[in-house]
Coordinates of C-alpha atoms in Angstrom, one line a residue:
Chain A
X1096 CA -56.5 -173.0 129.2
X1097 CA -60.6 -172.6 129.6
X1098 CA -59.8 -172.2 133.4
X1099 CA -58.0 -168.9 132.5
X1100 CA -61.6 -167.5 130.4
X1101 CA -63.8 -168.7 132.6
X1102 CA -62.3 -168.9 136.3
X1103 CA -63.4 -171.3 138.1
X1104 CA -63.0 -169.4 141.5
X1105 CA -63.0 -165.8 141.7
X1106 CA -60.4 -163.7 142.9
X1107 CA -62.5 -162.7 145.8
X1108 CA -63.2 -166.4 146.8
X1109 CA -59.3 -167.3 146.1
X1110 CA -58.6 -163.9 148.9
X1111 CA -60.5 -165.7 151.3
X1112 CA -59.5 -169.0 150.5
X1113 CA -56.0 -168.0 151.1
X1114 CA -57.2 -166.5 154.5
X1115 CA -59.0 -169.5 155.5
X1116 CA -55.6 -171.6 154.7
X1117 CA -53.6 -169.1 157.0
X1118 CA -55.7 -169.3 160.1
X1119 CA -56.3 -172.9 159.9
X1120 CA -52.5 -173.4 159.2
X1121 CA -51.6 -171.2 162.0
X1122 CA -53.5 -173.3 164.4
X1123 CA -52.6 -176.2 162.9
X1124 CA -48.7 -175.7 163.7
X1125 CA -50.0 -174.4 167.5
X1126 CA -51.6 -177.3 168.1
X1127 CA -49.1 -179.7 166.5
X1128 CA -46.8 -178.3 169.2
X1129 CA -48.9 -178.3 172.0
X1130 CA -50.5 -181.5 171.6
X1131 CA -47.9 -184.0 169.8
X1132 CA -44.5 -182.3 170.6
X1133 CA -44.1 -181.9 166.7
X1134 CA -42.3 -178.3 165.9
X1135 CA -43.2 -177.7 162.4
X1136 CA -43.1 -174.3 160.3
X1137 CA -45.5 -173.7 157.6
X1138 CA -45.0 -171.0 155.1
X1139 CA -47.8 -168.9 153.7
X1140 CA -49.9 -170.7 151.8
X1141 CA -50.1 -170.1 148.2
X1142 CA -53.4 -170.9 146.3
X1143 CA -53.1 -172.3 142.3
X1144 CA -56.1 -173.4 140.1
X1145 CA -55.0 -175.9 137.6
X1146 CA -56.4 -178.6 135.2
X1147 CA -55.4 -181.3 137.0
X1148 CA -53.4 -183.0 134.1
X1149 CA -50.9 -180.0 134.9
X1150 CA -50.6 -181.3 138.5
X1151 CA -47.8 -184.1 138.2
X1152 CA -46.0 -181.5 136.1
X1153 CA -46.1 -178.5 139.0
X1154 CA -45.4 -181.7 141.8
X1155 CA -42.2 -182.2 140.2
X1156 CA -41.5 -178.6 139.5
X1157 CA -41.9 -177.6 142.9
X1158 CA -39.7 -180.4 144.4
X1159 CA -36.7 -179.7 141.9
X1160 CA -34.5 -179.3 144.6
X1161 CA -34.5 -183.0 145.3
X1162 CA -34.1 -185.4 142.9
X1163 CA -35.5 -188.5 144.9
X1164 CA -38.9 -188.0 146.8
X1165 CA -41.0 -189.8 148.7
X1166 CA -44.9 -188.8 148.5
X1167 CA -47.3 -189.6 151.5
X1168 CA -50.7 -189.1 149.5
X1169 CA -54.3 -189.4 151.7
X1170 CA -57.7 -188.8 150.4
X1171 CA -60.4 -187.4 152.4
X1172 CA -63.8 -187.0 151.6
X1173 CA -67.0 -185.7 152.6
X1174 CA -68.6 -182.1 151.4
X1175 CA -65.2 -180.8 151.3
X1176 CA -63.2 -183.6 149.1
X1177 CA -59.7 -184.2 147.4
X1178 CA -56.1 -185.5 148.3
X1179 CA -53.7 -184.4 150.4
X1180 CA -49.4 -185.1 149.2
X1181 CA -46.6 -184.4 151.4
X1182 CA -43.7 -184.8 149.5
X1183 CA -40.6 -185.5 151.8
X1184 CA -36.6 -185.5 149.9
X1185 CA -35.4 -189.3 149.7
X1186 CA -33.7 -190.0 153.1
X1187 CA -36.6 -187.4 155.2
X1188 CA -37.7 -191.0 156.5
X1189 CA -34.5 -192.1 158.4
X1190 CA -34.1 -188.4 160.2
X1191 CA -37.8 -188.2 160.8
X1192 CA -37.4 -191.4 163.5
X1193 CA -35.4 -188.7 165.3
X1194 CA -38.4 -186.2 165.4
X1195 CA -41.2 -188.9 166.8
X1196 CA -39.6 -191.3 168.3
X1197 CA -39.0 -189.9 172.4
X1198 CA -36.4 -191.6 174.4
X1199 CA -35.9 -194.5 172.3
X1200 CA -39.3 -195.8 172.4
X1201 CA -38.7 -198.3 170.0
X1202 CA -41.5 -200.0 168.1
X1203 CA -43.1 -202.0 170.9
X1204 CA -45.9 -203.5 168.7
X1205 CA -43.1 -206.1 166.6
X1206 CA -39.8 -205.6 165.4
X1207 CA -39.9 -204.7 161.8
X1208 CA -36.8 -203.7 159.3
X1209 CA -35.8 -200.1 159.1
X1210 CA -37.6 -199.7 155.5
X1211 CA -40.2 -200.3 156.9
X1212 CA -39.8 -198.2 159.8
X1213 CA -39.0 -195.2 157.8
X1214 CA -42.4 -196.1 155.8
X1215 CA -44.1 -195.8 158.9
X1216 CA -42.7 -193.2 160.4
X1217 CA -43.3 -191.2 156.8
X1218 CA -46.9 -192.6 157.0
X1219 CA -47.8 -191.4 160.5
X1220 CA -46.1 -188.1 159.9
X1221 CA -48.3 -187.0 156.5
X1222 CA -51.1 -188.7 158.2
X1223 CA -50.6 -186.1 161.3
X1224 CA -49.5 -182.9 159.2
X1225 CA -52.2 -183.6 156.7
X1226 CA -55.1 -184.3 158.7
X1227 CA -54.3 -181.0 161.2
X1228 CA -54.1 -179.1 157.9
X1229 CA -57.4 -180.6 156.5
X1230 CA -59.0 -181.1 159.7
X1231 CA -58.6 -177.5 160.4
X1232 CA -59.9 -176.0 157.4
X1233 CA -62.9 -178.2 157.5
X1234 CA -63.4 -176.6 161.0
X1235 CA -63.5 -173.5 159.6
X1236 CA -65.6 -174.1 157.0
X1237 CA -68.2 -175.7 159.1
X1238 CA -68.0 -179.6 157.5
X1239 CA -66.0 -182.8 159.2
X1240 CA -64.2 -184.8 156.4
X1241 CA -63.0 -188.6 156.7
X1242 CA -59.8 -190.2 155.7
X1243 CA -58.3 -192.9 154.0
X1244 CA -55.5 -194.6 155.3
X1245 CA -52.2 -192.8 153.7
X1246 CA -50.1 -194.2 151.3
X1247 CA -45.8 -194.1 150.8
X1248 CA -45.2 -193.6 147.3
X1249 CA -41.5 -193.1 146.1
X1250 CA -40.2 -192.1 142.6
X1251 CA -37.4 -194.1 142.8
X1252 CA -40.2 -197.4 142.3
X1253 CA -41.3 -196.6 138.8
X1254 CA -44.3 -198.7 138.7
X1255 CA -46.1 -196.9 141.9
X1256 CA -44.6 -193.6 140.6
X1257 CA -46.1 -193.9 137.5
X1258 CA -49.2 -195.3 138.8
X1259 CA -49.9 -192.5 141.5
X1260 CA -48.9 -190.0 137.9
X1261 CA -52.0 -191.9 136.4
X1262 CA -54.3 -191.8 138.7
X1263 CA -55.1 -187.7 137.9
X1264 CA -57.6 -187.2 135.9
X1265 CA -56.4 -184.8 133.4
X1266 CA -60.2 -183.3 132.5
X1267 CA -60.8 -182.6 136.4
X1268 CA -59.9 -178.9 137.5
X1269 CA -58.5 -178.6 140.9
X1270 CA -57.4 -175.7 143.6
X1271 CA -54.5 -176.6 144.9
X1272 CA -53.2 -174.9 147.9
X1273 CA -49.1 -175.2 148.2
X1274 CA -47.1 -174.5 151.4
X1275 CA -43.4 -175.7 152.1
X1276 CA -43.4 -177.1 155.8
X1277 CA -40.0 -177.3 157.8
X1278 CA -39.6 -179.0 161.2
X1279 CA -38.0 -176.7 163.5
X1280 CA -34.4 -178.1 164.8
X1281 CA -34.1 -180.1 162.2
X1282 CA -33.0 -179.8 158.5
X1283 CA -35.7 -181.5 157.3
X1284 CA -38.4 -179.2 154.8
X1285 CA -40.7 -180.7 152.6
X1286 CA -43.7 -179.5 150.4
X1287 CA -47.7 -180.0 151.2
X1288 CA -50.2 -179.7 148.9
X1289 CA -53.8 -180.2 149.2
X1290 CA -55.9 -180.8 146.4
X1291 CA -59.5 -180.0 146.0
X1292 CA -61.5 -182.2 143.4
X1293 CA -63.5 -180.8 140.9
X1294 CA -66.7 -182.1 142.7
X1295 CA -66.2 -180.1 145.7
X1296 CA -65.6 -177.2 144.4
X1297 CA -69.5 -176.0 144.1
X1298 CA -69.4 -176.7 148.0
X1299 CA -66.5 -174.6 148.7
X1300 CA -67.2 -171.4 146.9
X1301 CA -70.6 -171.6 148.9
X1302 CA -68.6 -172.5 152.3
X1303 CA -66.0 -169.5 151.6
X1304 CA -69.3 -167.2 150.7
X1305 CA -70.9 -168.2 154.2
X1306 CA -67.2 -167.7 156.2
X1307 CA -67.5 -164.3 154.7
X1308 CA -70.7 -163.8 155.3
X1309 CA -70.6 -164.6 159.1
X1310 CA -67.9 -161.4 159.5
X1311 CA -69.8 -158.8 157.7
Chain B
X212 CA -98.4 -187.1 171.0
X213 CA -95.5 -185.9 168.6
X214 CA -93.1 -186.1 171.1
X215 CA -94.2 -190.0 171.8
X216 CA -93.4 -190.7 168.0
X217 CA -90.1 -189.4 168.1
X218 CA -89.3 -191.2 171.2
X219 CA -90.4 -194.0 170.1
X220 CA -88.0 -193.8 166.5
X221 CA -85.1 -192.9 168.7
X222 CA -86.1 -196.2 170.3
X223 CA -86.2 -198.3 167.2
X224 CA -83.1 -196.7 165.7
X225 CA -81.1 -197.4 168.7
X226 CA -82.4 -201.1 168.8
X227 CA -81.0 -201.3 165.5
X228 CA -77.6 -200.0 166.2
X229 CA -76.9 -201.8 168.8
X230 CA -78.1 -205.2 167.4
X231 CA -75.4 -204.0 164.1
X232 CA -73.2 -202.9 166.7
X233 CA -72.9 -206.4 167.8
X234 CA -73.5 -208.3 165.0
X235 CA -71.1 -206.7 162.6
X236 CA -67.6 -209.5 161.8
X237 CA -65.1 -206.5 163.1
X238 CA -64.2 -205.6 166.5
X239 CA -65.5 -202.3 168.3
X240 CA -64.1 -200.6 170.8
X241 CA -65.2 -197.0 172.2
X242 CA -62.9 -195.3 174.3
X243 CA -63.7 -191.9 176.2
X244 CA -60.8 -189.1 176.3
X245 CA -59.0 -191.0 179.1
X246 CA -58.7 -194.1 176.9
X247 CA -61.1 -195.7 179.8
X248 CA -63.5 -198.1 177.4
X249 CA -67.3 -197.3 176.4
X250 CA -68.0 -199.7 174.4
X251 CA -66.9 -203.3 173.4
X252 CA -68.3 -205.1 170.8
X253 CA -69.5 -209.0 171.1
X254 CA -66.8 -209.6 168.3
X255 CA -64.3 -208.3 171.0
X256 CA -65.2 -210.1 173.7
X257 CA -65.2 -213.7 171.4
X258 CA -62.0 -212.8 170.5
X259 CA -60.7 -210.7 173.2
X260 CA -62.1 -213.3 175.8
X261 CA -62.8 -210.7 177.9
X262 CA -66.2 -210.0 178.4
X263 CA -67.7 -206.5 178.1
X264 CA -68.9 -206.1 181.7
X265 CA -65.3 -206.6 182.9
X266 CA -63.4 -203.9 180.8
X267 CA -66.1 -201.2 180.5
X268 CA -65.0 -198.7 183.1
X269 CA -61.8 -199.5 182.7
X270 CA -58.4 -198.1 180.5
X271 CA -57.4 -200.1 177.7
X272 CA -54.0 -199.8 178.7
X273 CA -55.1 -202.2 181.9
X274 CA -55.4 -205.1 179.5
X275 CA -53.6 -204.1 176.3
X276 CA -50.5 -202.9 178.2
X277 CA -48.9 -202.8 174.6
X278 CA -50.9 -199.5 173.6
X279 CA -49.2 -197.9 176.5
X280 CA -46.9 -196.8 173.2
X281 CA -45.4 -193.4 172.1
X282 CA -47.3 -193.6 168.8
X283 CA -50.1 -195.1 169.8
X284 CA -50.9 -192.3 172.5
X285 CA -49.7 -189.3 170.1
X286 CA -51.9 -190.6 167.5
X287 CA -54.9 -190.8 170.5
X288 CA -54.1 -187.4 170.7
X289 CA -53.9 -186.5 166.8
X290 CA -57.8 -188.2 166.9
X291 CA -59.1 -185.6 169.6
X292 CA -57.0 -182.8 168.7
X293 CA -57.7 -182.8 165.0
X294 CA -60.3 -185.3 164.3
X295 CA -57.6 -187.1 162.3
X296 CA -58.2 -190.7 162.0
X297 CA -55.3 -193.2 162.5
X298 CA -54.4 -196.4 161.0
X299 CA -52.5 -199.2 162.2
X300 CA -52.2 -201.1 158.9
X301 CA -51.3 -205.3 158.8
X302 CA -48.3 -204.2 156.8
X303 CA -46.4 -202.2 159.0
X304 CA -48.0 -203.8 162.5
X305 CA -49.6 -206.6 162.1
X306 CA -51.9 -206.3 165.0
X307 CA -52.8 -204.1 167.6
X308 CA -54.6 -206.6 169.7
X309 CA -52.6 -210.0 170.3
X310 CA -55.9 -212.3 169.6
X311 CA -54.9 -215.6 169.0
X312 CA -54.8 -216.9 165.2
X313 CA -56.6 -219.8 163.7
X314 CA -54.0 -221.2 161.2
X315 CA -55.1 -220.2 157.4
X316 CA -53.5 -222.3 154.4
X317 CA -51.0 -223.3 156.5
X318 CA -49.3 -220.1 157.0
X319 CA -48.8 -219.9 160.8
X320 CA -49.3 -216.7 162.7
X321 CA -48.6 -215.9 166.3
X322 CA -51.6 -213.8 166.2
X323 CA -54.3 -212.8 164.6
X324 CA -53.3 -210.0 161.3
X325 CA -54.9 -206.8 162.0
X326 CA -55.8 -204.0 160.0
X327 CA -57.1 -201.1 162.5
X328 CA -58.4 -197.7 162.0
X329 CA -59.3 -195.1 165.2
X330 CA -61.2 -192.2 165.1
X331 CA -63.1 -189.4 166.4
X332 CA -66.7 -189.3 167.8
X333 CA -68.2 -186.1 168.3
X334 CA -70.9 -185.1 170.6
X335 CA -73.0 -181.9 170.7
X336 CA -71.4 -179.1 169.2
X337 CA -69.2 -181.5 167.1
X338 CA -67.3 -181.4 169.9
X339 CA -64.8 -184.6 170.1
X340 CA -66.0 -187.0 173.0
X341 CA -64.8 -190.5 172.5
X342 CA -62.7 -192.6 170.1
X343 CA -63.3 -195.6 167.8
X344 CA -61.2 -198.4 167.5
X345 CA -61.8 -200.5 164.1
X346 CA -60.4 -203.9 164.6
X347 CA -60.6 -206.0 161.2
X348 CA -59.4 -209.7 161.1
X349 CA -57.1 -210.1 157.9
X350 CA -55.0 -212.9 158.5
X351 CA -56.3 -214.9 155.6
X352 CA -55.1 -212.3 153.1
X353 CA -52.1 -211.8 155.0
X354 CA -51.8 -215.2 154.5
X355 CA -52.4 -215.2 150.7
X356 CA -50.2 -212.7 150.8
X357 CA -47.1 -214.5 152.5
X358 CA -48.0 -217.6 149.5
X359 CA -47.8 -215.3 146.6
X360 CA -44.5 -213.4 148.0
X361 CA -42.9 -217.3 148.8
X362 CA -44.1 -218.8 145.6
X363 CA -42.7 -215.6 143.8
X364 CA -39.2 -216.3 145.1
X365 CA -39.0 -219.4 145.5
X366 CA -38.3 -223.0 143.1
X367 CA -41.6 -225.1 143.1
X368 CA -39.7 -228.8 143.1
X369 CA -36.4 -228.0 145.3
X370 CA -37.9 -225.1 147.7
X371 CA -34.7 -223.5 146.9
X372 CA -34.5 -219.7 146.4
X373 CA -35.6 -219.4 142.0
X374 CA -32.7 -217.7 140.1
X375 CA -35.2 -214.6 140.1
X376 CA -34.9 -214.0 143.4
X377 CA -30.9 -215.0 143.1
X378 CA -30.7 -212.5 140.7
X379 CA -31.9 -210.0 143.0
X380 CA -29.9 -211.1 146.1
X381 CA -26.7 -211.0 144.2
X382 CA -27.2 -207.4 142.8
X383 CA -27.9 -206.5 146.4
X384 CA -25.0 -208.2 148.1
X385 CA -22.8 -207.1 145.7
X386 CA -23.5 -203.3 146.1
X387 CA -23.0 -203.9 149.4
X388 CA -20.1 -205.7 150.1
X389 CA -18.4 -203.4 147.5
X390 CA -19.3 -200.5 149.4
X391 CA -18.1 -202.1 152.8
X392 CA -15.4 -204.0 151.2
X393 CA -16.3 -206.9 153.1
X394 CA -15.5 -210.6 152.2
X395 CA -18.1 -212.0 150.2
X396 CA -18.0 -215.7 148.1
X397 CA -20.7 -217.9 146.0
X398 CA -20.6 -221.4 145.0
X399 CA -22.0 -222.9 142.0
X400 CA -23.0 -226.4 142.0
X401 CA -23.8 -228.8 139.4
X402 CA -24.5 -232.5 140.0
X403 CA -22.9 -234.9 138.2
X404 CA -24.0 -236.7 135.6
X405 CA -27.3 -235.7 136.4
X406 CA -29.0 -236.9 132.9
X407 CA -28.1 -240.3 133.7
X408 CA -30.2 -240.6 136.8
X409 CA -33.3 -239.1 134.7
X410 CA -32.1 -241.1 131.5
X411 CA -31.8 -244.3 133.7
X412 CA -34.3 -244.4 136.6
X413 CA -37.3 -241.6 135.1
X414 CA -37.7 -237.8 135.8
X415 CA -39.5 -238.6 139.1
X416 CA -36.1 -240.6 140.5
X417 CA -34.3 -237.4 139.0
X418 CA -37.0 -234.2 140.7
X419 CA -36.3 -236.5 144.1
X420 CA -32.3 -236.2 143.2
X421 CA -33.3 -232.6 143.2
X422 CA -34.7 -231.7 145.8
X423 CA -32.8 -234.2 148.3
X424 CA -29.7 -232.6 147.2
X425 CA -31.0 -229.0 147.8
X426 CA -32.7 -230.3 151.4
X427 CA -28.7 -231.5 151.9
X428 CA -26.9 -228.1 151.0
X429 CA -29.7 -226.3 152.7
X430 CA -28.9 -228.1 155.7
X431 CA -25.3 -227.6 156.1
X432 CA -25.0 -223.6 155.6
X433 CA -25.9 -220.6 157.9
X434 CA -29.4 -219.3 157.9
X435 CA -28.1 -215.9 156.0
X436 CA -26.6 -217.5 153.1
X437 CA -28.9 -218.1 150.4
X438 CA -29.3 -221.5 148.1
X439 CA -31.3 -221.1 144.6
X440 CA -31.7 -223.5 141.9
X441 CA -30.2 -221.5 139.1
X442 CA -31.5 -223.9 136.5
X443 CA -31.8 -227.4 135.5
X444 CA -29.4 -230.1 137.9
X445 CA -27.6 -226.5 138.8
X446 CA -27.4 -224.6 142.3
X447 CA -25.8 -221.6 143.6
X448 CA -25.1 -220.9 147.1
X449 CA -24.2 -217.2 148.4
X450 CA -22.7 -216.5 151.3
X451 CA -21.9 -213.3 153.0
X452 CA -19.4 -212.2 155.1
X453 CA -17.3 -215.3 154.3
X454 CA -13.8 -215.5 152.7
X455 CA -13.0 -217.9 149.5
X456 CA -11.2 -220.1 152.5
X457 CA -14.1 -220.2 154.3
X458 CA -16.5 -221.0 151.4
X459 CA -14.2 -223.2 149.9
X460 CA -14.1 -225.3 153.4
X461 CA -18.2 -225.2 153.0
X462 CA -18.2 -226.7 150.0
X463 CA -16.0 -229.5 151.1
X464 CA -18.1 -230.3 153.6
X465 CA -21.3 -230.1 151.0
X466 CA -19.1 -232.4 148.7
X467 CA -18.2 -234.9 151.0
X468 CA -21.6 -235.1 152.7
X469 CA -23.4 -235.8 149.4
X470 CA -20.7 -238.4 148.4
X471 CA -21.5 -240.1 151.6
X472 CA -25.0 -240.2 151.2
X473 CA -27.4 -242.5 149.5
X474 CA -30.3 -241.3 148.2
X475 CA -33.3 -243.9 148.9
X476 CA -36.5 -243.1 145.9
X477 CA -38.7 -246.3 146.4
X478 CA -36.8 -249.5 146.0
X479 CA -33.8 -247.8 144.4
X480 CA -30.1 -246.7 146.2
X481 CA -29.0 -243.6 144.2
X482 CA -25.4 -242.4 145.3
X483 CA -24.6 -239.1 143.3
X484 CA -22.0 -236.7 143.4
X485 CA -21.6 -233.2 143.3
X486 CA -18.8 -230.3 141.5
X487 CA -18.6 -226.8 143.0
X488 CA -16.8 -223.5 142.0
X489 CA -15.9 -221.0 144.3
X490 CA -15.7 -217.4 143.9
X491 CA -14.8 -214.4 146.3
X492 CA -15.4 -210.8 145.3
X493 CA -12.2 -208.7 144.9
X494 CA -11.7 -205.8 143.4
X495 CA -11.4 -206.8 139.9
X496 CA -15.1 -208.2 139.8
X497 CA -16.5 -204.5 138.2
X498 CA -20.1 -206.7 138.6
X499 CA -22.0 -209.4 139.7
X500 CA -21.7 -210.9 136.3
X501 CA -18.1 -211.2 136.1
X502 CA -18.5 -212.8 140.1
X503 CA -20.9 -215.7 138.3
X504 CA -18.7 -216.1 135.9
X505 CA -15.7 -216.8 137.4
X506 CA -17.4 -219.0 140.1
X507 CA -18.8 -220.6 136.5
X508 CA -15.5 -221.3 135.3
X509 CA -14.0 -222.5 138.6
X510 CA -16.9 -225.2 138.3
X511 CA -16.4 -226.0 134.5
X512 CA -12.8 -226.9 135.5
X513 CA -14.1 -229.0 138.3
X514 CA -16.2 -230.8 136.2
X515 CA -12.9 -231.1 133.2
X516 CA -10.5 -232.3 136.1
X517 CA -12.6 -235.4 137.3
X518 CA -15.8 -233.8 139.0
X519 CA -16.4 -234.3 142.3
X520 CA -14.6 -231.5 143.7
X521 CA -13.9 -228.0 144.7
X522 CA -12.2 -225.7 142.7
X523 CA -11.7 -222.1 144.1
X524 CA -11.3 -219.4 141.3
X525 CA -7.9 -217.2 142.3
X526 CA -6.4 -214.5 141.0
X527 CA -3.7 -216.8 139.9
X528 CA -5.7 -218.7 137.3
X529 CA -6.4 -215.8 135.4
X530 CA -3.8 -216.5 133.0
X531 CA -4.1 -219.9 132.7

């Protein structure tokens, strides 16, 4: 528990962390509306500091309610640098084609099965929501980040479960920012997390200091 | 004087990026906020065929009229609304630009694999002014790929379906057609006095026994039924949707067609026959291992009544 004796981020910079994460989050769900067609409620962010060994331990806490998940993980990187995990309930992927796909604009590229279709549809979705989220932060802090293509991972596949598990770091610290997402007309809610790794973290306390600065 | 120098690195640097811009073994495309294109690499024209001159100025849409897409345009607008970047992986699209394919390892393609990224470019103010389009060329691992997957799930000698993958498809069937209640039958086969052939004319006479048999059962059923080897001189045919009639009739038909034909290895005439047991799911089979087995013992008594012949398993024999 050293994070607890020596905070890593102090209160003051987790205030305006949490106020960067409502304004970007706000425009984020305008804009998603506007521009894509994609009605999507975001709850107030809530901000956590953990070791990131406790991570896959809070993931599954948090998603209790379902008991098979799918997780759209995508990195992004640059000054500001970490993951971001949408974590959709089992069958999200199947009433998700509802939400994208407009007057049954089916796939025009190939016709593919419907696992992979839901895959897809799952893929572009966290890709959308997570990069408005990220992008919009980034904004706000001043930096542009770049991403890596998403990934589907699903606990119901052990191996890739356990894999994506493994791939924390357990002697990394990380701020995690939580907010439970809901598309509007549609019974489908979900959690979003983004992670911030340890290397960034110098970066954003100086970022959150300037944002502050540039109102006073 | 200053101003000169700096001029003249601008120069320089530009002279380099364009020479990389060109030379670089992935296609580049730079569209401007109305999808009308900027840019187009030399890789894209080779490929494309379509030289640079006669798109620039021009939307994509114009000569990829299969971008003129719901997701490809919302995630256009995901790029200059959020500087998201998008990707249009092999796996779930396989291309974005229909190039034609050079055949790799003999795995044939329509066209050319594609793994494609798109992204923002930002002018002054970091202000988003154009789009990138990433095209990379990954056929040959696609075709690794589509090896790897076949020789995983499939019998080296025969080309059958392995028992692996068998395994796998029976599970699968089963869970279904139990939950649809819908007719569903396999057929084991074993041919007859296989060892003799081997014992008699060599292993070589006996692998050609093999896999002539397996070309002749894959011939005569549908394209959704499945044949594996299920081990040694044994097959296993499963077919959905069909009734123990039905499969029954099919393995008449496999029976009389191999006791028709003769099989010529080099200077040798091998005639062979072939005993089959047939099983339908019903509602007593709690599993896919109690289906096997009963198609198993339908065969055994095939094989203990005079072999070369059909023996359905019915809910009659289950005393006897």
């Amino acid at each position: 528990m050293s994070h607890e004796t020596e905070p890593i981020v102090s209160d003051e910079e987790k205030e305006i962390l949490q106020e960067i994460m409502n304004i970007a989050f706000g425009n984020a769900t305008a804009d998603l509306a506007e521009v894509i067609d994609i009605y999507v409620v975001l709850s107030v962010p809530n901000i956590e500091i953990l070791g990131v060994g406790a991570i896959p331990n809070f993931i599954e806490k948090s998603v209790k309610v379902y008991s098979e998940i799918d997780v759209v993980e995508q990195k992004f990187w640059g000054d500001f640098n970490g993951s971001g995990l949408l974590v959709f309930p089992n069958n999200a992927g199947r009433e998700l084609i509802n939400v994208l796909d407009e007057g049954g604009d089916v796939d025009s590229f190939e016709a593919k099965p419907i696992d992979n279709l839901e895959k897809d549809i799952l893929m572009e979705i966290g890709n959308i929501l997570i990069g408005a989220c990220v992008g919009k932060v980034a904004e706000l802090l001043g930096t542009i980040v770049t991403y890596s293509p998403p990934q589907v991972i699903s606990n119901d596949n052990n191996n890739e479960y356990s894999y994506f598990i493994d791939s924390f770091d357990p002697n990394q610290s990380a701020i995690l920012m939580k907010t439970v997402f809901k598309f509007k007309d549609q019974d489908i809610s979900g959690l979003l997390l983004l992670l911030t790794n340890q290397e960034s973290i110098e970066w954003l306390k100086q970022a959150l200091n300037a944002f502050m600065e540039s109102y006073e | 004087m200053a101003k000169t120098g700096i001029k003249c690195f601008y120069g320089v640097l530009r002279m380099i990026f364009s020479q990389i811009f060109d030379m670089i073994n992935s296609g580049i495309v730079i569209l401007d906020r109305d999808l009308k294109v900027v840019k187009w690499n030399r890789w894209m024209e080779n490929y494309s065929k379509i030289p640079a001159n006669d798109v620039i100025g021009k939307s994509i849409i114009e000569f990829y009229p299969n971008l003129d897409n719901a997701k490809f345009k919302r995630n256009v607008k995901s790029v200059l609304a959020f500087g998201n970047f998008s990707f249009f992986s092999q796996k779930l699209h396989k291309y974005i630009f229909p190039f034609k394919a050079l055949n790799t390892l003999g795995v044939k393609f329509d066209y050319m694999q594609q793994n494609c990224t798109m992204g923002p470019i930002r002018g002054e103010n970091n202000s988003i002014e154009y789009i990138y389009i990433m095209v990379q060329d990954v056929t040959e691992v696609a075709a690794y790929e589509q090896k790897l997957i076949e020789m995983n799930i499939k019998d080296g000698l025969t080309g059958a379906y392995n028992r692996r993958y068998f395994e796998t498809r029976i599970k699968e069937e089963f869970a279904r057609h139990k939950r649809y209640s819908r007719p569903f039958s396999i057929i084991m086969q074993d041919i007859d006095y296989f060892k003799k052939v081997n014992d008699t004319y060599g292993h070589q006479a006996g692998d050609f026994i093999l896999t002539s048999f397996s070309s002749s059962v894959a011939g005569r059923i549908r394209n959704v039924d499945i044949l594996a080897r299920y081990g040694g001189e044994e097959f296993c045919c499963l077919l959905p949707e069909t009734n123990l009639k039905s499969a029954k009739l099919v393995a008449e038909h496999v029976r009389h067609l191999v006791e028709q034909s003769i099989y010529k290895f080099k200077n040798l005439e091998l005639k062979i026959t072939v005993s089959q047991g047939v099983a339908e799911l019903n509602p007593e089979m709690s599993s896919h291992e109690i289906m096997l087995k009963r198609a198993d013992d339908a065969l055994y008594e095939a094989k203990k009544t005079g072999r070369n012949k059909v023996i359905g398993w019915e809910e009659k024999n289950q005393n006897t």
